[in-house]
Amino acid sequence: MSTMTNTDSTGNGSALSDSARTEAGRARGLRLSGMNWLVWRQHRAAYWTLLAATLITVAVIVYQRQQVIAYLDGYGYPRLKSGWEEKFDRGPLDWAAQMLGLLPVLIGVFLGGPLLAGDLETGTAKLVNAQSASRVRWLATKLGMTALVVVVCTAALAAAYTWWWSPVKSSSYVLEWADPAAFDSSGPVPVALSLLTLVGGVAIGMLLRRTLLSMVVTLGFAVVVQMVWSHFRMSLGNIVTVTTHNGVGDNTFPHVPDTAHEMDQSYLTASGDLVGWGSCAEQTSEKATNACLDKAQVVGWSVDYIPMSQMSSMQWLGSSILLALTAGIAVFVILWGRKRLV
């Protein structure tokens, strides 16, 4: 009798124990553990700040987009009537674009620069190195988790801004697509620029080992990246050239799409050579100007432009180059840190 009771009791206890272990395992599966938990807890203030700022900004953009649509509905959106641009307030779009343009710099300085420099300066890196986890795993977790948070936030902001701008994207009055405010704030570009400055800041912090100094140098690095990117951005497109042979008087300028970004315009000579359009501008009279044009044998115009249809391909091509540079720096951080970090 007692044996049966014990058997039943043991069986029930075993079943309950298995059930409890299963539930506990599920609960643990929903939480970070090990190195992931350590990295998140160490940098949770920066992560949560970035995530919260992103959430608030996206909410503001959603509201602003509703305001834009409400205004455009009065002009027959999506087929807009003429005159809608006169009272359209482009200020919020400009302001948001400027803020998004600063985002890669802020991420590099305040998140990338101190990421490893702080641990190396305070000695935390030596403590972690004394544990069972390898340096490579520690570096990979720090880079991976931080990059994931940055990608989620910047992708959300870029998608929201692109969605906000899309109803008036075809109007150069609001924002010209080739302008840095529009080109660098939409599509994949904000993500790629932010990752490059982030990983570049991490590499700088690893080499300098001082938090404040790393942040200052990272600021310079981020500014240089922005300047170089601005210089080469338009070279990512395929230039379209149109010419005329009807002289350079009234109504002779070649047709260029309204949304196209004009790269250059020149006079076309009879021999096919190009002459700068300002070469005869210094003449004091129309007669002298015509004489100058006749002397150069100018027969028409030549205009180089990039159509708006290339914007998306240019953004993805440029982003792939930036991401390739980011990957190269990340590999350097892992290889250098594996042997020389501490």
PDB file of N, CA and C in Angstrom, residues 107-168:
ATOM      1  N   ILE A 107      26.049  58.966 -33.663  1.00  0.00           N
ATOM      2  CA  ILE A 107      26.225  57.541 -33.364  1.00  0.00           C
ATOM      3  C   ILE A 107      27.698  57.200 -33.273  1.00  0.00           C
ATOM      4  N   GLY A 108      28.494  57.725 -34.194  1.00  0.00           N
ATOM      5  CA  GLY A 108      29.928  57.439 -34.150  1.00  0.00           C
ATOM      6  C   GLY A 108      30.602  57.994 -32.909  1.00  0.00           C
ATOM      7  N   VAL A 109      30.237  59.240 -32.543  1.00  0.00           N
ATOM      8  CA  VAL A 109      30.911  59.904 -31.416  1.00  0.00           C
ATOM      9  C   VAL A 109      30.474  59.329 -30.073  1.00  0.00           C
ATOM     10  N   PHE A 110      29.171  59.192 -29.861  1.00  0.00           N
ATOM     11  CA  PHE A 110      28.665  58.833 -28.534  1.00  0.00           C
ATOM     12  C   PHE A 110      28.442  57.343 -28.325  1.00  0.00           C
ATOM     13  N   LEU A 111      28.446  56.563 -29.405  1.00  0.00           N
ATOM     14  CA  LEU A 111      28.258  55.127 -29.257  1.00  0.00           C
ATOM     15  C   LEU A 111      29.476  54.339 -29.719  1.00  0.00           C
ATOM     16  N   GLY A 112      30.012  54.708 -30.876  1.00  0.00           N
ATOM     17  CA  GLY A 112      31.161  53.973 -31.397  1.00  0.00           C
ATOM     18  C   GLY A 112      32.452  54.263 -30.663  1.00  0.00           C
ATOM     19  N   GLY A 113      32.760  55.541 -30.472  1.00  0.00           N
ATOM     20  CA  GLY A 113      34.019  55.917 -29.827  1.00  0.00           C
ATOM     21  C   GLY A 113      34.228  55.307 -28.451  1.00  0.00           C
ATOM     22  N   PRO A 114      33.234  55.400 -27.550  1.00  0.00           N
ATOM     23  CA  PRO A 114      33.437  54.878 -26.189  1.00  0.00           C
ATOM     24  C   PRO A 114      33.223  53.366 -26.046  1.00  0.00           C
ATOM     25  N   LEU A 115      32.763  52.683 -27.088  1.00  0.00           N
ATOM     26  CA  LEU A 115      32.342  51.289 -26.943  1.00  0.00           C
ATOM     27  C   LEU A 115      33.458  50.403 -26.389  1.00  0.00           C
ATOM     28  N   LEU A 116      34.642  50.492 -26.957  1.00  0.00           N
ATOM     29  CA  LEU A 116      35.788  49.734 -26.451  1.00  0.00           C
ATOM     30  C   LEU A 116      36.737  50.604 -25.641  1.00  0.00           C
ATOM     31  N   ALA A 117      36.814  51.883 -25.995  1.00  0.00           N
ATOM     32  CA  ALA A 117      37.750  52.769 -25.286  1.00  0.00           C
ATOM     33  C   ALA A 117      37.428  52.834 -23.800  1.00  0.00           C
ATOM     34  N   GLY A 118      36.142  52.860 -23.449  1.00  0.00           N
ATOM     35  CA  GLY A 118      35.761  52.918 -22.036  1.00  0.00           C
ATOM     36  C   GLY A 118      36.219  51.692 -21.268  1.00  0.00           C
ATOM     37  N   ASP A 119      36.072  50.501 -21.858  1.00  0.00           N
ATOM     38  CA  ASP A 119      36.494  49.273 -21.193  1.00  0.00           C
ATOM     39  C   ASP A 119      38.011  49.194 -21.064  1.00  0.00           C
ATOM     40  N   LEU A 120      38.714  49.674 -22.093  1.00  0.00           N
ATOM     41  CA  LEU A 120      40.171  49.639 -22.054  1.00  0.00           C
ATOM     42  C   LEU A 120      40.725  50.659 -21.071  1.00  0.00           C
ATOM     43  N   GLU A 121      40.057  51.790 -20.944  1.00  0.00           N
ATOM     44  CA  GLU A 121      40.536  52.844 -20.041  1.00  0.00           C
ATOM     45  C   GLU A 121      40.291  52.488 -18.578  1.00  0.00           C
ATOM     46  N   THR A 122      39.154  51.861 -18.294  1.00  0.00           N
ATOM     47  CA  THR A 122      38.811  51.539 -16.905  1.00  0.00           C
ATOM     48  C   THR A 122      39.330  50.177 -16.443  1.00  0.00           C
ATOM     49  N   GLY A 123      39.825  49.366 -17.372  1.00  0.00           N
ATOM     50  CA  GLY A 123      40.325  48.053 -17.001  1.00  0.00           C
ATOM     51  C   GLY A 123      39.290  46.948 -17.086  1.00  0.00           C
ATOM     52  N   THR A 124      38.076  47.280 -17.519  1.00  0.00           N
ATOM     53  CA  THR A 124      37.033  46.257 -17.650  1.00  0.00           C
ATOM     54  C   THR A 124      37.427  45.200 -18.667  1.00  0.00           C
ATOM     55  N   ALA A 125      38.156  45.599 -19.698  1.00  0.00           N
ATOM     56  CA  ALA A 125      38.578  44.648 -20.724  1.00  0.00           C
ATOM     57  C   ALA A 125      39.474  43.560 -20.129  1.00  0.00           C
ATOM     58  N   LYS A 126      40.328  43.920 -19.184  1.00  0.00           N
ATOM     59  CA  LYS A 126      41.199  42.911 -18.541  1.00  0.00           C
ATOM     60  C   LYS A 126      40.379  41.932 -17.717  1.00  0.00           C
ATOM     61  N   LEU A 127      39.349  42.454 -17.051  1.00  0.00           N
ATOM     62  CA  LEU A 127      38.491  41.585 -16.253  1.00  0.00           C
ATOM     63  C   LEU A 127      37.746  40.590 -17.139  1.00  0.00           C
ATOM     64  N   VAL A 128      37.224  41.071 -18.273  1.00  0.00           N
ATOM     65  CA  VAL A 128      36.518  40.182 -19.197  1.00  0.00           C
ATOM     66  C   VAL A 128      37.470  39.171 -19.794  1.00  0.00           C
ATOM     67  N   ASN A 129      38.683  39.609 -20.082  1.00  0.00           N
ATOM     68  CA  ASN A 129      39.670  38.715 -20.675  1.00  0.00           C
ATOM     69  C   ASN A 129      40.091  37.598 -19.716  1.00  0.00           C
ATOM     70  N   ALA A 130      39.927  37.836 -18.430  1.00  0.00           N
ATOM     71  CA  ALA A 130      40.298  36.818 -17.433  1.00  0.00           C
ATOM     72  C   ALA A 130      39.229  35.740 -17.284  1.00  0.00           C
ATOM     73  N   GLN A 131      38.065  35.943 -17.885  1.00  0.00           N
ATOM     74  CA  GLN A 131      36.983  34.979 -17.798  1.00  0.00           C
ATOM     75  C   GLN A 131      37.131  33.907 -18.882  1.00  0.00           C
ATOM     76  N   SER A 132      36.180  33.005 -18.920  1.00  0.00           N
ATOM     77  CA  SER A 132      36.259  31.883 -19.861  1.00  0.00           C
ATOM     78  C   SER A 132      35.939  32.293 -21.294  1.00  0.00           C
ATOM     79  N   ALA A 133      35.194  33.383 -21.491  1.00  0.00           N
ATOM     80  CA  ALA A 133      34.832  33.817 -22.847  1.00  0.00           C
ATOM     81  C   ALA A 133      36.054  34.356 -23.583  1.00  0.00           C
ATOM     82  N   SER A 134      36.152  34.067 -24.865  1.00  0.00           N
ATOM     83  CA  SER A 134      37.290  34.515 -25.666  1.00  0.00           C
ATOM     84  C   SER A 134      37.146  35.986 -26.034  1.00  0.00           C
ATOM     85  N   ARG A 135      38.264  36.584 -26.405  1.00  0.00           N
ATOM     86  CA  ARG A 135      38.231  37.982 -26.822  1.00  0.00           C
ATOM     87  C   ARG A 135      37.388  38.159 -28.085  1.00  0.00           C
ATOM     88  N   VAL A 136      37.532  37.230 -29.010  1.00  0.00           N
ATOM     89  CA  VAL A 136      36.791  37.332 -30.266  1.00  0.00           C
ATOM     90  C   VAL A 136      35.285  37.336 -30.004  1.00  0.00           C
ATOM     91  N   ARG A 137      34.842  36.453 -29.104  1.00  0.00           N
ATOM     92  CA  ARG A 137      33.411  36.408 -28.797  1.00  0.00           C
ATOM     93  C   ARG A 137      32.957  37.702 -28.150  1.00  0.00           C
ATOM     94  N   TRP A 138      33.765  38.242 -27.271  1.00  0.00           N
ATOM     95  CA  TRP A 138      33.415  39.493 -26.609  1.00  0.00           C
ATOM     96  C   TRP A 138      33.331  40.633 -27.617  1.00  0.00           C
ATOM     97  N   LEU A 139      34.330  40.735 -28.504  1.00  0.00           N
ATOM     98  CA  LEU A 139      34.331  41.781 -29.515  1.00  0.00           C
ATOM     99  C   LEU A 139      33.160  41.615 -30.486  1.00  0.00           C
ATOM    100  N   ALA A 140      32.948  40.381 -30.913  1.00  0.00           N
ATOM    101  CA  ALA A 140      31.869  40.135 -31.868  1.00  0.00           C
ATOM    102  C   ALA A 140      30.506  40.459 -31.261  1.00  0.00           C
ATOM    103  N   THR A 141      30.321  40.138 -29.999  1.00  0.00           N
ATOM    104  CA  THR A 141      29.046  40.431 -29.342  1.00  0.00           C
ATOM    105  C   THR A 141      28.841  41.925 -29.188  1.00  0.00           C
ATOM    106  N   LYS A 142      29.898  42.635 -28.792  1.00  0.00           N
ATOM    107  CA  LYS A 142      29.790  44.091 -28.652  1.00  0.00           C
ATOM    108  C   LYS A 142      29.456  44.747 -29.994  1.00  0.00           C
ATOM    109  N   LEU A 143      30.206  44.368 -31.022  1.00  0.00           N
ATOM    110  CA  LEU A 143      29.968  44.950 -32.334  1.00  0.00           C
ATOM    111  C   LEU A 143      28.599  44.544 -32.880  1.00  0.00           C
ATOM    112  N   GLY A 144      28.283  43.259 -32.769  1.00  0.00           N
ATOM    113  CA  GLY A 144      27.045  42.752 -33.340  1.00  0.00           C
ATOM    114  C   GLY A 144      25.811  43.339 -32.698  1.00  0.00           C
ATOM    115  N   MET A 145      25.774  43.371 -31.375  1.00  0.00           N
ATOM    116  CA  MET A 145      24.587  43.886 -30.695  1.00  0.00           C
ATOM    117  C   MET A 145      24.421  45.384 -30.935  1.00  0.00           C
ATOM    118  N   THR A 146      25.518  46.115 -30.881  1.00  0.00           N
ATOM    119  CA  THR A 146      25.439  47.563 -31.111  1.00  0.00           C
ATOM    120  C   THR A 146      25.032  47.855 -32.551  1.00  0.00           C
ATOM    121  N   ALA A 147      25.618  47.115 -33.492  1.00  0.00           N
ATOM    122  CA  ALA A 147      25.258  47.314 -34.897  1.00  0.00           C
ATOM    123  C   ALA A 147      23.789  46.979 -35.144  1.00  0.00           C
ATOM    124  N   LEU A 148      23.290  45.951 -34.476  1.00  0.00           N
ATOM    125  CA  LEU A 148      21.882  45.573 -34.639  1.00  0.00           C
ATOM    126  C   LEU A 148      20.953  46.698 -34.182  1.00  0.00           C
ATOM    127  N   VAL A 149      21.249  47.277 -33.019  1.00  0.00           N
ATOM    128  CA  VAL A 149      20.427  48.386 -32.522  1.00  0.00           C
ATOM    129  C   VAL A 149      20.484  49.571 -33.487  1.00  0.00           C
ATOM    130  N   VAL A 150      21.672  49.868 -33.994  1.00  0.00           N
ATOM    131  CA  VAL A 150      21.829  50.992 -34.921  1.00  0.00           C
ATOM    132  C   VAL A 150      21.075  50.731 -36.218  1.00  0.00           C
ATOM    133  N   VAL A 151      21.161  49.520 -36.745  1.00  0.00           N
ATOM    134  CA  VAL A 151      20.464  49.190 -37.994  1.00  0.00           C
ATOM    135  C   VAL A 151      18.950  49.318 -37.815  1.00  0.00           C
ATOM    136  N   VAL A 152      18.432  48.781 -36.721  1.00  0.00           N
ATOM    137  CA  VAL A 152      16.986  48.853 -36.479  1.00  0.00           C
ATOM    138  C   VAL A 152      16.519  50.306 -36.404  1.00  0.00           C
ATOM    139  N   CYS A 153      17.251  51.123 -35.671  1.00  0.00           N
ATOM    140  CA  CYS A 153      16.836  52.513 -35.481  1.00  0.00           C
ATOM    141  C   CYS A 153      16.977  53.334 -36.760  1.00  0.00           C
ATOM    142  N   THR A 154      18.121  53.246 -37.412  1.00  0.00           N
ATOM    143  CA  THR A 154      18.336  54.055 -38.616  1.00  0.00           C
ATOM    144  C   THR A 154      17.448  53.590 -39.771  1.00  0.00           C
ATOM    145  N   ALA A 155      17.220  52.285 -39.877  1.00  0.00           N
ATOM    146  CA  ALA A 155      16.331  51.789 -40.929  1.00  0.00           C
ATOM    147  C   ALA A 155      14.897  52.283 -40.712  1.00  0.00           C
ATOM    148  N   ALA A 156      14.456  52.280 -39.460  1.00  0.00           N
ATOM    149  CA  ALA A 156      13.109  52.776 -39.153  1.00  0.00           C
ATOM    150  C   ALA A 156      12.992  54.268 -39.480  1.00  0.00           C
ATOM    151  N   LEU A 157      14.000  55.031 -39.112  1.00  0.00           N
ATOM    152  CA  LEU A 157      13.961  56.474 -39.380  1.00  0.00           C
ATOM    153  C   LEU A 157      14.021  56.766 -40.878  1.00  0.00           C
ATOM    154  N   ALA A 158      14.888  56.059 -41.600  1.00  0.00           N
ATOM    155  CA  ALA A 158      14.998  56.279 -43.046  1.00  0.00           C
ATOM    156  C   ALA A 158      13.707  55.895 -43.762  1.00  0.00           C
ATOM    157  N   ALA A 159      13.112  54.771 -43.356  1.00  0.00           N
ATOM    158  CA  ALA A 159      11.855  54.345 -43.980  1.00  0.00           C
ATOM    159  C   ALA A 159      10.737  55.341 -43.696  1.00  0.00           C
ATOM    160  N   ALA A 160      10.684  55.834 -42.470  1.00  0.00           N
ATOM    161  CA  ALA A 160       9.644  56.806 -42.107  1.00  0.00           C
ATOM    162  C   ALA A 160       9.823  58.112 -42.877  1.00  0.00           C
ATOM    163  N   TYR A 161      11.069  58.572 -42.987  1.00  0.00           N
ATOM    164  CA  TYR A 161      11.300  59.822 -43.709  1.00  0.00           C
ATOM    165  C   TYR A 161      10.984  59.657 -45.196  1.00  0.00           C
ATOM    166  N   THR A 162      11.382  58.529 -45.793  1.00  0.00           N
ATOM    167  CA  THR A 162      11.082  58.271 -47.200  1.00  0.00           C
ATOM    168  C   THR A 162       9.576  58.268 -47.439  1.00  0.00           C
ATOM    169  N   TRP A 163       8.838  57.662 -46.533  1.00  0.00           N
ATOM    170  CA  TRP A 163       7.379  57.609 -46.627  1.00  0.00           C
ATOM    171  C   TRP A 163       6.771  59.002 -46.501  1.00  0.00           C
ATOM    172  N   TRP A 164       7.319  59.815 -45.616  1.00  0.00           N
ATOM    173  CA  TRP A 164       6.841  61.184 -45.407  1.00  0.00           C
ATOM    174  C   TRP A 164       7.081  62.042 -46.650  1.00  0.00           C
ATOM    175  N   TRP A 165       8.240  61.911 -47.251  1.00  0.00           N
ATOM    176  CA  TRP A 165       8.640  62.738 -48.382  1.00  0.00           C
ATOM    177  C   TRP A 165       8.006  62.287 -49.696  1.00  0.00           C
ATOM    178  N   SER A 166       7.605  61.025 -49.791  1.00  0.00           N
ATOM    179  CA  SER A 166       7.169  60.432 -51.065  1.00  0.00           C
ATOM    180  C   SER A 166       6.032  61.185 -51.761  1.00  0.00           C
ATOM    181  N   PRO A 167       5.025  61.748 -51.069  1.00  0.00           N
ATOM    182  CA  PRO A 167       3.951  62.437 -51.804  1.00  0.00           C
ATOM    183  C   PRO A 167       4.421  63.661 -52.575  1.00  0.00           C
ATOM    184  N   VAL A 168       5.518  64.302 -52.143  1.00  0.00           N
ATOM    185  CA  VAL A 168       5.997  65.520 -52.810  1.00  0.00           C
ATOM    186  C   VAL A 168       7.395  65.313 -53.385  1.00  0.00           C
TER     187      VAL A 168
END
